[in-house]
Short mmCIF file of C-alpha atoms in Angstrom, two decimals:
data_model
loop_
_atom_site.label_atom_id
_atom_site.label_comp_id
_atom_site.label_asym_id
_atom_site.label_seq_id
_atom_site.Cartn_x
_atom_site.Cartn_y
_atom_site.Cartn_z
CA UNK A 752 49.74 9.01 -26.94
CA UNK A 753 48.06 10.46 -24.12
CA UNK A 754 47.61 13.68 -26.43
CA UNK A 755 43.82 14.78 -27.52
CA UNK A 756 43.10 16.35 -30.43
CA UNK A 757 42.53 20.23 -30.54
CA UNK A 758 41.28 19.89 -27.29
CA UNK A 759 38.28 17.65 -28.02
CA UNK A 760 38.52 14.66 -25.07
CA UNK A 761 37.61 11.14 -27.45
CA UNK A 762 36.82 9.74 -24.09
CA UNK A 763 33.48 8.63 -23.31
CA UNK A 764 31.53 10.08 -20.88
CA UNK A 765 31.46 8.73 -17.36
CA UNK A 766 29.81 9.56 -14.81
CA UNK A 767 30.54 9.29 -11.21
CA UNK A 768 28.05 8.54 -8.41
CA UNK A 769 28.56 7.46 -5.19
CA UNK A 770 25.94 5.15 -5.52
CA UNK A 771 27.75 2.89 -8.79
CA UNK A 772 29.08 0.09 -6.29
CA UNK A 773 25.79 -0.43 -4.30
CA UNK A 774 24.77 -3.92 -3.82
CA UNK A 775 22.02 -6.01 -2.54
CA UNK A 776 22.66 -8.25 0.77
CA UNK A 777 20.56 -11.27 1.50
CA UNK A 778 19.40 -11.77 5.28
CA UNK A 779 20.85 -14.92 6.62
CA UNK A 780 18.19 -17.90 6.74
CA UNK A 781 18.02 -17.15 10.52
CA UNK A 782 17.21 -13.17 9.89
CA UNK A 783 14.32 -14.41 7.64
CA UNK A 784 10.87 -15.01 8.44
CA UNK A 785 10.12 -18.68 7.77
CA UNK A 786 7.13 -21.05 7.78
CA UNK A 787 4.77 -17.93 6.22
CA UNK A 788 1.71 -19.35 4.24
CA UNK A 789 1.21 -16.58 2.00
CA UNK A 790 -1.91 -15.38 0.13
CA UNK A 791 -1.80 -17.28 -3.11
CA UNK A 792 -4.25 -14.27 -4.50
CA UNK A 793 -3.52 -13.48 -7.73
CA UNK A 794 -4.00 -9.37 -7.56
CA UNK A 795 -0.80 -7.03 -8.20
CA UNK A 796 0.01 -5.77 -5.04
CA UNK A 797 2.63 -6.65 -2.80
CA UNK A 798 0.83 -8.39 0.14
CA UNK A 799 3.21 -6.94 2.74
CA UNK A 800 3.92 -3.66 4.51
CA UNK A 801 6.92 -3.12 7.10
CA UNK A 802 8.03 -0.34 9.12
CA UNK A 803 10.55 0.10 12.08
CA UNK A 804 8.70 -2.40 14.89
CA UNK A 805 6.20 -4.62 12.62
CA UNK A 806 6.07 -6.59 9.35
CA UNK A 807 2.92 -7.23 8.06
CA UNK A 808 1.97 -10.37 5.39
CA UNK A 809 -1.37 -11.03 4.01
CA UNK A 810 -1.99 -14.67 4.28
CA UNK A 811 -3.87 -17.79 2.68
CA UNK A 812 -7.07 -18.12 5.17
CA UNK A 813 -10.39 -20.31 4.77
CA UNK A 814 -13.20 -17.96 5.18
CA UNK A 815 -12.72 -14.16 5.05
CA UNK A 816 -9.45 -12.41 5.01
CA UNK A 817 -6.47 -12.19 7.21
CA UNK A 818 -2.93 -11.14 7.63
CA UNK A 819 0.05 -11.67 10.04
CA UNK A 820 2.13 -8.69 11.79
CA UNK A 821 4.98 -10.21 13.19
CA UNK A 822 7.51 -7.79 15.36
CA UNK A 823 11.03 -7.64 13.34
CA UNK A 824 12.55 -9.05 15.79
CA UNK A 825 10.80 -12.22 16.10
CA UNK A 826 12.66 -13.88 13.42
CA UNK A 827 12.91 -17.37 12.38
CA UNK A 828 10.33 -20.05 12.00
CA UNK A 829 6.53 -18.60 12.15
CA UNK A 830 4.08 -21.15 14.27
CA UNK A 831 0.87 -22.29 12.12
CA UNK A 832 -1.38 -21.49 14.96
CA UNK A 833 0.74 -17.75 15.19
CA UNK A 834 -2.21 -15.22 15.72
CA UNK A 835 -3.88 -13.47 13.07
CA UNK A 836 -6.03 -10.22 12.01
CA UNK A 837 -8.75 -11.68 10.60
CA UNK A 838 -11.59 -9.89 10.88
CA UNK A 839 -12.28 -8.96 7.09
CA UNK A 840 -15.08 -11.20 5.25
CA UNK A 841 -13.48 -11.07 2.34
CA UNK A 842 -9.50 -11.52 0.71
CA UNK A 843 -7.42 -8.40 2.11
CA UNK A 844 -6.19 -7.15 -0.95
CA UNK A 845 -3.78 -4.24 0.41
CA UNK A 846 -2.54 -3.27 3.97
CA UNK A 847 -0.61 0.03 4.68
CA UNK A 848 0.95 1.19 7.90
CA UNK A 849 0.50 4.59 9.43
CA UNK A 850 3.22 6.16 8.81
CA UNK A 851 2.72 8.53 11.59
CA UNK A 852 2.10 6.27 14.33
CA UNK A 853 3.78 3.15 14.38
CA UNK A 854 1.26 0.51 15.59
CA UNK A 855 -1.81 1.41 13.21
CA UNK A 856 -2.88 -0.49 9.83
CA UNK A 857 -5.32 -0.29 7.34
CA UNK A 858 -6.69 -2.94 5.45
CA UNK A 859 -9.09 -3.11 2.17
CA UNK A 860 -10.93 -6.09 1.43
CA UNK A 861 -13.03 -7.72 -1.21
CA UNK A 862 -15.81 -7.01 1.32
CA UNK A 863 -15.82 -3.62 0.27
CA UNK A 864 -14.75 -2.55 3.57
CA UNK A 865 -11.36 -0.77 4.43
CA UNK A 866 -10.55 -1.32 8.37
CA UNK A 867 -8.29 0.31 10.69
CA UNK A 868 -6.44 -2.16 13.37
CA UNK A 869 -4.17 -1.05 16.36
CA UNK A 870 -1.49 -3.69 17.17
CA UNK A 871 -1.04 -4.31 20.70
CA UNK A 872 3.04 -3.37 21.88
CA UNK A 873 4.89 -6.45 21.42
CA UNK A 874 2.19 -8.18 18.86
CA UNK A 875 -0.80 -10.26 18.99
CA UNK A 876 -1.51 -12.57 21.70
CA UNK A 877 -4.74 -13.94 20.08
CA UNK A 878 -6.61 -13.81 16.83
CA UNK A 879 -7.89 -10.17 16.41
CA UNK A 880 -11.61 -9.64 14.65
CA UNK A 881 -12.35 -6.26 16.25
CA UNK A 882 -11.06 -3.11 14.30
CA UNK A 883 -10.63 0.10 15.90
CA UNK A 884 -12.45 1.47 12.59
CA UNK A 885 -14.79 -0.01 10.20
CA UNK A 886 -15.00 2.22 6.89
CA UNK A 887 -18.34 1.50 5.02
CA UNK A 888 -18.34 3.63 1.70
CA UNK A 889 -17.12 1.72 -1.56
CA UNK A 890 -20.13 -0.48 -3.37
CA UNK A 891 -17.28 -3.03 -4.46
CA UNK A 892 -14.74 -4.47 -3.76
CA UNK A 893 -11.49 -1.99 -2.63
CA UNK A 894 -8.14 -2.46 -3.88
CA UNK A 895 -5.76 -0.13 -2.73
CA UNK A 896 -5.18 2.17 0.59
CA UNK A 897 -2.49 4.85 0.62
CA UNK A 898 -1.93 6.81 4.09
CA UNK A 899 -1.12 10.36 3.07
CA UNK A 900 2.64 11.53 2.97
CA UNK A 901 2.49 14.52 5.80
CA UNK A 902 -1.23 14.90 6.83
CA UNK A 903 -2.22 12.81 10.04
CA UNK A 904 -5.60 10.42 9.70
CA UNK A 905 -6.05 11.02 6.02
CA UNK A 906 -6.42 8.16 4.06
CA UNK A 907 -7.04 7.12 0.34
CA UNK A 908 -8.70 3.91 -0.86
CA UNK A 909 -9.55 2.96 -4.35
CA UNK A 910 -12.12 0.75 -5.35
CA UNK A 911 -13.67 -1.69 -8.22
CA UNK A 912 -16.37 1.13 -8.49
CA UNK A 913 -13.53 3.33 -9.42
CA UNK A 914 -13.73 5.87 -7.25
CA UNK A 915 -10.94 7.41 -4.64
CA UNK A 916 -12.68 7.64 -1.47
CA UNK A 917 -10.78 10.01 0.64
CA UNK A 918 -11.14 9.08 4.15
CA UNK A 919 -10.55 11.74 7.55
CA UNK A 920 -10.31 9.44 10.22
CA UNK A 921 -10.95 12.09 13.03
CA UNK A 922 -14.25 11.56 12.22
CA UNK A 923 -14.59 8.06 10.55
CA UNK A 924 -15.88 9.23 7.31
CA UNK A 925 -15.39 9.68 3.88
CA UNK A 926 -14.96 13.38 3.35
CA UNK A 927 -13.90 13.49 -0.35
CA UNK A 928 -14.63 11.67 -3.43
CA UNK A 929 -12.78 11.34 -7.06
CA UNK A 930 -14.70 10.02 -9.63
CA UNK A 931 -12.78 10.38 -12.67
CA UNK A 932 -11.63 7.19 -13.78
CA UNK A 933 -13.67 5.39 -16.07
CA UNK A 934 -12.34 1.78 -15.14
CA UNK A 935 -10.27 -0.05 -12.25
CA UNK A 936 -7.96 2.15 -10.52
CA UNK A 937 -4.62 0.19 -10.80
CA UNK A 938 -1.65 2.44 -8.32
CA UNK A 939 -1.62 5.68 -6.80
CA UNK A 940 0.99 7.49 -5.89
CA UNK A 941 1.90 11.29 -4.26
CA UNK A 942 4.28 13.53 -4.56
CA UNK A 943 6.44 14.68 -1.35
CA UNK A 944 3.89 17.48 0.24
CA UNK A 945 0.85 15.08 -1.09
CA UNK A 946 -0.41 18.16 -2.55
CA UNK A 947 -0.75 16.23 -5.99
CA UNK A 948 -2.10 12.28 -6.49
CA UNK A 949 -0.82 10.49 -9.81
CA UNK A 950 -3.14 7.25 -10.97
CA UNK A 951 -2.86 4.46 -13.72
CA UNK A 952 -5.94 3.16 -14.15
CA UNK A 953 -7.24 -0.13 -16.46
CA UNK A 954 -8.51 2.50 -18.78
CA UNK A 955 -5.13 3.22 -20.06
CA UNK A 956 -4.65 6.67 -18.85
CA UNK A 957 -2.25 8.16 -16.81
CA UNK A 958 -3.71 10.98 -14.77
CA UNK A 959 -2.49 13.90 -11.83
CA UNK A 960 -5.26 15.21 -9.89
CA UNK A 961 -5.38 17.45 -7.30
CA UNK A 962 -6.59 15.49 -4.18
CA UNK A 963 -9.41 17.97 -2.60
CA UNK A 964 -11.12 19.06 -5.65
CA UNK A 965 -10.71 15.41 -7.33
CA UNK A 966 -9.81 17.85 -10.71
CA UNK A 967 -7.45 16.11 -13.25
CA UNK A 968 -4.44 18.36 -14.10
CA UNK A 969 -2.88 16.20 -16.58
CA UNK A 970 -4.14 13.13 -18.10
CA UNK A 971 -1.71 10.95 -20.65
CA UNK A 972 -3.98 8.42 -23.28
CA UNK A 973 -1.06 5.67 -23.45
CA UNK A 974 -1.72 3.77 -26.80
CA UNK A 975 2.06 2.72 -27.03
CA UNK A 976 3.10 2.38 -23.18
CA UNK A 977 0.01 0.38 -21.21
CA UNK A 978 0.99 2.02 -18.15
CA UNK A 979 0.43 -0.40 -14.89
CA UNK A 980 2.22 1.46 -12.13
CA UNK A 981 3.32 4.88 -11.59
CA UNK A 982 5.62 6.62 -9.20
CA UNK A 983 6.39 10.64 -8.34
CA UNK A 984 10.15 11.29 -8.28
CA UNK A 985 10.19 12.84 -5.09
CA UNK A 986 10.29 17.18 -6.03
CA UNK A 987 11.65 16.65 -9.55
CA UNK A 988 8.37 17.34 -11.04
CA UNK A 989 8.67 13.74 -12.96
CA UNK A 990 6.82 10.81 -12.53
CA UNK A 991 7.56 7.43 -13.91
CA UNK A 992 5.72 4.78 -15.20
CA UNK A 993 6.09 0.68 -15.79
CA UNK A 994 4.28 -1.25 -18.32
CA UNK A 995 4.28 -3.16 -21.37
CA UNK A 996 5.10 -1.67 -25.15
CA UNK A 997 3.07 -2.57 -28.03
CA UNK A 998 5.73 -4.98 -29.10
CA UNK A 999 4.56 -6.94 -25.41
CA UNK A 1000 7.78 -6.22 -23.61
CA UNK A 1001 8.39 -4.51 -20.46
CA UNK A 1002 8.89 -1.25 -20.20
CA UNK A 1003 9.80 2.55 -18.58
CA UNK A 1004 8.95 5.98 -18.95
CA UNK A 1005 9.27 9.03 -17.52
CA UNK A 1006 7.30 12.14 -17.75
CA UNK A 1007 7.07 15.69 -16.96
CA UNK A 1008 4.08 16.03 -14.50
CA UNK A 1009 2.86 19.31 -15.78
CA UNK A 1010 3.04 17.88 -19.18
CA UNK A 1011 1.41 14.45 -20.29
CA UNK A 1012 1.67 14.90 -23.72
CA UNK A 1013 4.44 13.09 -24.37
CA UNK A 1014 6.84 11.26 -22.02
CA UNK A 1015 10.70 12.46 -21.79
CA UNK A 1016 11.94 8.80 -22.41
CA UNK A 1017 10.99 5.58 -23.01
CA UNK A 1018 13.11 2.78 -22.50
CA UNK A 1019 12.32 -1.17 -23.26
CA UNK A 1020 13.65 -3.38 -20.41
CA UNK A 1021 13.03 -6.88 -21.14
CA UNK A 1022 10.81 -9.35 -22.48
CA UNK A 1023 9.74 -11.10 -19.64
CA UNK A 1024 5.84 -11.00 -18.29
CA UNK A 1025 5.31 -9.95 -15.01
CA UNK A 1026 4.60 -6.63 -13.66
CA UNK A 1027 7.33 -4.82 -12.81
CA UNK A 1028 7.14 -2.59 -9.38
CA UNK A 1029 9.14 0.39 -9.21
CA UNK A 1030 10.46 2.09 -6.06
CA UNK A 1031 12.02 5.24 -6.08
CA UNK A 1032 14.29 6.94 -2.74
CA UNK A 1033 13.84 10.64 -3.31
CA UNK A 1034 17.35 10.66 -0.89
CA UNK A 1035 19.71 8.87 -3.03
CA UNK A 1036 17.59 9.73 -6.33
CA UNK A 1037 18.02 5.65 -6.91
CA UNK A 1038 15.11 3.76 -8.89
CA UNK A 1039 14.60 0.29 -8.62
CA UNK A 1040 12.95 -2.05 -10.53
CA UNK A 1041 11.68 -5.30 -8.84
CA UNK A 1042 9.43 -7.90 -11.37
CA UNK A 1043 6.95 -9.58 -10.36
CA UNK A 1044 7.64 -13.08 -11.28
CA UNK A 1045 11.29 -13.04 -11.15
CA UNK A 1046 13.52 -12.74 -8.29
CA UNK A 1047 15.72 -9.28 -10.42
CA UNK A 1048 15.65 -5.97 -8.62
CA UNK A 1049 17.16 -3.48 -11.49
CA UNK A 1050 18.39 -0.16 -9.80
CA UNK A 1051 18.79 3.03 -11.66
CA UNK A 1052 20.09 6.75 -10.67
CA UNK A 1053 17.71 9.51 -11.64
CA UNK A 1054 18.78 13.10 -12.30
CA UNK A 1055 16.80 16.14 -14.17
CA UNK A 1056 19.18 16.44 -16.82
CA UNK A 1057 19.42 14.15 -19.77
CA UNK A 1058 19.92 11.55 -20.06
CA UNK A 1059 17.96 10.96 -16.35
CA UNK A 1060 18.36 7.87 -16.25
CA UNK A 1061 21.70 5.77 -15.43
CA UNK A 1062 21.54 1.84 -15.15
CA UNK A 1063 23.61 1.37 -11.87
CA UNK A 1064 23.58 -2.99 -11.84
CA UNK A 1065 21.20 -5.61 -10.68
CA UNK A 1066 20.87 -7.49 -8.13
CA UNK A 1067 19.49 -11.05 -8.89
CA UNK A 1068 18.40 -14.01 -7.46
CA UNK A 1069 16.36 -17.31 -8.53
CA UNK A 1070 13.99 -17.40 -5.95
CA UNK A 1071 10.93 -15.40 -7.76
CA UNK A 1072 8.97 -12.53 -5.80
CA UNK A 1073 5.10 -12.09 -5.09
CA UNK A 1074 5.77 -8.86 -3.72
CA UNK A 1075 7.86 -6.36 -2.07
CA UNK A 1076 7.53 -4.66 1.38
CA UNK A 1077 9.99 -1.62 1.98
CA UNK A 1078 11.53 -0.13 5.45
CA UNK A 1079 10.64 3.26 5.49
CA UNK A 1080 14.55 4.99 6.09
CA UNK A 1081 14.25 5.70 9.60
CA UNK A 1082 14.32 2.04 10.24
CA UNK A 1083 17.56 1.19 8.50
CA UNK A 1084 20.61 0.47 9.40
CA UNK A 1085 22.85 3.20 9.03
CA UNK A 1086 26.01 1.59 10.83
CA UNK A 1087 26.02 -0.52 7.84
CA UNK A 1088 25.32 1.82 4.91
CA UNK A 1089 22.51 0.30 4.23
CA UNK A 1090 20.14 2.99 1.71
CA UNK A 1091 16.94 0.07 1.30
CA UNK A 1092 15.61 -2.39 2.56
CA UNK A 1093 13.38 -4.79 0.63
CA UNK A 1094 11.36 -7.34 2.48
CA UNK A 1095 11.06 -10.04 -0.20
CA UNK A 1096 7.80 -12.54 -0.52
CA UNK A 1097 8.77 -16.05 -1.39
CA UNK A 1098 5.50 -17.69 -2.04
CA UNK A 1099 6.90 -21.45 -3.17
CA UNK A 1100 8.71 -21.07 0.49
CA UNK A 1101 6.81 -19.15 2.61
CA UNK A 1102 9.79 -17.03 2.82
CA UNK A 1103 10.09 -13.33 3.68
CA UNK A 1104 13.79 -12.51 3.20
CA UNK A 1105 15.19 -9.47 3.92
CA UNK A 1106 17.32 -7.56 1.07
CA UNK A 1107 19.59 -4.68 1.99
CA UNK A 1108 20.77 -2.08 -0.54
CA UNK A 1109 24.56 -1.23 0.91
CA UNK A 1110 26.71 1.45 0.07
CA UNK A 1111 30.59 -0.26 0.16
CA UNK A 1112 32.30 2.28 2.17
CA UNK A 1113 35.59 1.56 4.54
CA UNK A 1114 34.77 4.56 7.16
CA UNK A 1115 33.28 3.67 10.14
CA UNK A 1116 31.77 7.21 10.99
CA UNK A 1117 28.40 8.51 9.72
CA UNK A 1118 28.33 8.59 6.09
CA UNK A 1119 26.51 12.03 5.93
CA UNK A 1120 26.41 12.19 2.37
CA UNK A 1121 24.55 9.19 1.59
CA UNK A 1122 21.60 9.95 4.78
CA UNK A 1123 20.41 13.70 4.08
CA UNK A 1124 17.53 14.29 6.04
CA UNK A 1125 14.54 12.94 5.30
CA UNK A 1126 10.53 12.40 5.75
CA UNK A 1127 10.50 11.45 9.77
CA UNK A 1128 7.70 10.35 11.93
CA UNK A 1129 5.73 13.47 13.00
CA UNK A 1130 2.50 14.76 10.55
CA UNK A 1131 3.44 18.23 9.25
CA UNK A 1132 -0.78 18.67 9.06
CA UNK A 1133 -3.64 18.26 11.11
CA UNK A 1134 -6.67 16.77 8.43
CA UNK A 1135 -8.45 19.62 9.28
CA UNK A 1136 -6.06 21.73 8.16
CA UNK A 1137 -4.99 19.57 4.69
CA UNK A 1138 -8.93 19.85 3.89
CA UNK A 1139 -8.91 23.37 4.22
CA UNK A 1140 -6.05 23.98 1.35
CA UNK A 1141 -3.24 23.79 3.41
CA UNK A 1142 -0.05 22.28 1.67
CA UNK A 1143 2.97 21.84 4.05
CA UNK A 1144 6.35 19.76 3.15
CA UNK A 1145 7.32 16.76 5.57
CA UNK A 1146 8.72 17.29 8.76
CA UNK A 1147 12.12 16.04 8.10
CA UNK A 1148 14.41 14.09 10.87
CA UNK A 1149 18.70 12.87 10.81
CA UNK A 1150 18.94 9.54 11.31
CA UNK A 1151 22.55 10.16 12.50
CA UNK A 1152 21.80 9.71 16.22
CA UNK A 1153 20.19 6.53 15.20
CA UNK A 1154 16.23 6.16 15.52
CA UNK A 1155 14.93 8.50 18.04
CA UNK A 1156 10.94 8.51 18.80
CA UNK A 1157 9.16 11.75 19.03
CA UNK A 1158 6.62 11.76 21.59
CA UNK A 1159 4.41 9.32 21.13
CA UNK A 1160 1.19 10.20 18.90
CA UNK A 1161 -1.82 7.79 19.84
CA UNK A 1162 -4.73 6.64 17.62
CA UNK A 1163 -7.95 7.82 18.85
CA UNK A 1164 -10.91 6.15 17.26
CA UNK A 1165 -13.79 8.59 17.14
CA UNK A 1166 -17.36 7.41 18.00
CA UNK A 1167 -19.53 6.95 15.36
CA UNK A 1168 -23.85 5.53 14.51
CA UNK A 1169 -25.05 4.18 11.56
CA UNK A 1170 -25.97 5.91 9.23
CA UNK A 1171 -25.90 6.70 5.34
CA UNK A 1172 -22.86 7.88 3.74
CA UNK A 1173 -23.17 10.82 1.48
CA UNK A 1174 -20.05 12.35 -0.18
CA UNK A 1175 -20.94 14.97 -3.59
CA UNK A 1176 -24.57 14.51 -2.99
CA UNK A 1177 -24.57 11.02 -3.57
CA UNK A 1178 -25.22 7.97 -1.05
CA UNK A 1179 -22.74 5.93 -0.83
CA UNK A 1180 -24.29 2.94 0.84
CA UNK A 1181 -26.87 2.40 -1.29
CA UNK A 1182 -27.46 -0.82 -3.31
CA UNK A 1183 -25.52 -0.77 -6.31
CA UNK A 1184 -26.60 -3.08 -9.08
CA UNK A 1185 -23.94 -5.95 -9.87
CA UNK A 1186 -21.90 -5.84 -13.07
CA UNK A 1187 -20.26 -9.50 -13.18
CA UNK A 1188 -22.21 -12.68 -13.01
CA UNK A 1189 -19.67 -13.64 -10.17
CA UNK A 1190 -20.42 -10.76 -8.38
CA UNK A 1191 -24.46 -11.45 -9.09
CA UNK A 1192 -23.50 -14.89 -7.97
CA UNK A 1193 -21.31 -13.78 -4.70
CA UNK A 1194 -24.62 -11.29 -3.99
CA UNK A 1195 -27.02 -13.85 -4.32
CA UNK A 1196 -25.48 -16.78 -2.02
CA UNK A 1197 -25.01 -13.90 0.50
CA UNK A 1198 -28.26 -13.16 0.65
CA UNK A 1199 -29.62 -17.02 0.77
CA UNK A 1200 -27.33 -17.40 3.60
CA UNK A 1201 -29.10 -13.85 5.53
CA UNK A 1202 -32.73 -15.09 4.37
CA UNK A 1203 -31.62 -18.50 6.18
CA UNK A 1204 -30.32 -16.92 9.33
CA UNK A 1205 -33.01 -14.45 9.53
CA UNK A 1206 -35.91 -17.73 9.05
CA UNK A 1207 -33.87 -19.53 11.64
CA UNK A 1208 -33.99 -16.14 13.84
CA UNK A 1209 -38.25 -15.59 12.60
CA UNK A 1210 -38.92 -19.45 14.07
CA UNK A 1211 -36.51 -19.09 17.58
CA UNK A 1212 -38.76 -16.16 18.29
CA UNK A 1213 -42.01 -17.90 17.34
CA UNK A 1214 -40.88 -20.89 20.25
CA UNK A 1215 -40.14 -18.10 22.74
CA UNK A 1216 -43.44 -16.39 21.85
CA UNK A 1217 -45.54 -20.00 22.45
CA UNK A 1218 -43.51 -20.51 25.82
CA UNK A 1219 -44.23 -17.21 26.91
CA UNK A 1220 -48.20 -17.23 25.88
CA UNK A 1221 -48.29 -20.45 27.96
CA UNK A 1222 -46.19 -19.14 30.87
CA UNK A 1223 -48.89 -16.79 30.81
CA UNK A 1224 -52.09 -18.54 30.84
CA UNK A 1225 -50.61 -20.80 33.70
CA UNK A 1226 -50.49 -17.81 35.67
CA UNK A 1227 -53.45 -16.93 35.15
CA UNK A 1228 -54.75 -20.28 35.43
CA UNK A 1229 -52.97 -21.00 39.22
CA UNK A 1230 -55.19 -19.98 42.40
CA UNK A 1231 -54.13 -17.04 43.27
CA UNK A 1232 -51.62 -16.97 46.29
CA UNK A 1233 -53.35 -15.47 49.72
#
């Protein structure tokens, strides 16, 4: 016993990560944010963006869109009357924070608009309708805004006229346009120096394009894996994909982003339904899985040799998720080992509960190999300088003296007219035909309701015309004054 065979260990192979024991941590009800009334829209995003002062929760409004941004530290129960953005016409479909400056959002809407809003320090007083921005350039409806990773004021949206509008908000316009999808644009996704953009799209292709010349690198036709969401794995030149096999279960694969061929791996996952979101922290190499549907986050380590993936454990809970906000790292709590932090929407409740990812350690000093440095708050590019070719990795911060601010950078909205919106020759505000009889319908009880205003306008100015014609002849008509 205790003897192996010619040398040959019959063990199995184990490997060890730091990262085996790490376990999710439910916020106490008080650390929660109660009393939410959350969109009930019915589109796969997640409804919610956080970062280290603000969390921000698209809600259920009458008339037009609107969403919440609460400061973290106003936990608790939410007032009903507890001011809102709301100055969208339409659903907000997807809000992102800056990720540069801490008080800016954007917002896309099924107005076909994508605004950009500057929170006030300490939150909203009042209701705000007034964005600093108002980006006019999709001829649908818009679906999805990413910032980009290390350029200042660049910004992606994607639309239900499938195009990637690429937005430099020194200027307030659209400055870029990718047109190569052939159907709704589903996720996007960068890699770290945001030199390359991954897609899925409802046409069942996987793509990577490079973002300035809108050219596809690699495109993947997936017959067998309907891909839904995609993520890049940091600088590991993978990406990795959710969707559903042919068989109708969920599923994962990876891929090798200079080669779409074929992915690495595939790997079934369960049977269940919903969409299932993947998140992926290029400092621990951890993926998790979070469905859509269920209350499960599944959490995985990545590495580049086979076989890349290891199942770590899963962290579950009854309460089922709409969607999923995440802290970017400089906001965590590194006292308490804490690696994630998931901000949890609990629609039935009108619950956001906080989830924290902790690694069990006993030490009470800085666990230094758990927080490597990582993506911080300062822009490594200028959009002027990202436009002209210019990759550059992220400017990288510790978080071992805790948060510290860099100088604060301030939004300055640049001044802009009316006017049409050409990007590749082609204008981008002119009137597109509508494909859906809902839309034809939407189109058409829009414009009954400006024909009705404009009447209403045509006959106020016909009274002030009479009173002023009469006004008129009675001068005339009085003896003159000596």
């Amino acid at each position: 016993m205790g003897k192996s065979c010619g040398g040959m260990s019959w063990r199995p192979q184990y490997r060890s990560s730091k990262f085996r024991n790490v376990y999710g941590k439910v916020a106490n009800r008080e650390h929660c944010f109660d009393g939410i009334p959350i969109t009930k829209n019915v589109h796969d995003n997640h409804f919610c963006a956080v970062n280290a002062r603000f969390l921000a929760i698209v809600t259920e409004s009458a008339g037009g869109g609107s969403f919440l941004v609460i400061p973290l530290e106003q936990t608790g129960r939410i007032e009903p009357n507890y001011p809102k953005v709301c100055g969208h016409q339409g659903n907000v479909l997807d809000i992102k924070w800056n990720p540069f400056i801490d008080n800016i959002i954007a917002s896309c809407s099924e107005d076909t608009s994508v605004r950009i809003w500057e929170i006030p320090e300490g939150g909203l007083k009042r209701n705000m309708t007034e964005a600093l921005l108002e980006l006019h350039g999709h001829s649908r409806r818009v679906g999805l805004v990413e910032w980009h990773p290390t350029t200042n004021n660049i910004l992606f949206s994607a639309g239900y006229d499938y195009k990637v509008l690429i937005w430099n908000l020194d200027v307030g316009e659209p400055v870029k346009m990718i047109d190569c999808h052939s159907d709704v644009i589903l996720c996007m996704s960068f890699n770290t120096d945001g030199s390359l953009l991954t897609t899925t799209c409802k046409d069942k292709k996987l793509r990577v394009i490079e973002p300035r010349s809108g050219r596809v690198l690699q495109e993947a036709n997936c017959k067998n894996h309907r891909v839904n969401r995609v993520v890049f794995l940091g600088n590991m030149k993978r990406l990795l994909t959710t969707g559903v096999s042919r068989w109708n279960t969920r599923q994962i694969a990876l891929w090798d982003q200079e080669d779409l061929s074929m992915p690495l791996i595939e790997e079934e996952i369960d049977g269940l339904s919903g969409l299932l979101f993947p998140f992926y922290d290029a400092d621990t190499h951890m993926l998790y899985l979070a469905g859509k549907g269920d209350g499960n986050i599944r959490y995985y380590e990545i590495s580049t040799e086979k076989p890349y993936l290891s199942y770590l454990m899963e962290f579950r809970s009854p309460a089922p998720q709409k969607g999923l906000g995440v802290m970017p790292k400089h906001g965590l709590d590194v006292s308490a080992c804490e690696v994630f932090r998931f901000y949890k929407l609990v629609t039935l409740k009108g619950l956001i509960e906080p989830i924290s990812m902790i690694v069990p350690r006993r030490s009470d000093s800085y666990q230094e190999d758990i927080y490597p440095m990582t993506p911080g708050t300062e822009p490594a590019l200028t959009p002027d300088e990202w436009l002209g070719g210019i990759n550059r990795d992220p400017v990288l911060m510790s978080l071992k003296e805790g948060y510290k601010k860099s100088p604060k950078m301030v939004f300055k909205a640049p001044i802009k007219e009316k006017k049409s919106v050409v990007v590749n020759g082609i204008d981008l505000l002119e009137n597109v035909p509508p494909r859906t009889e809902n839309e034809l319908l939407r189109m058409f009880f829009r414009q009954q309701d400006e024909i009705r205003r404009l009447k209403e306008e045509l006959a106020q100015k016909d009274i002030r015309i009479r009173q002023l014609q009469l006004e008129l002849k009675n001068l005339r008509n009085s003896p003159k004054n000596c």
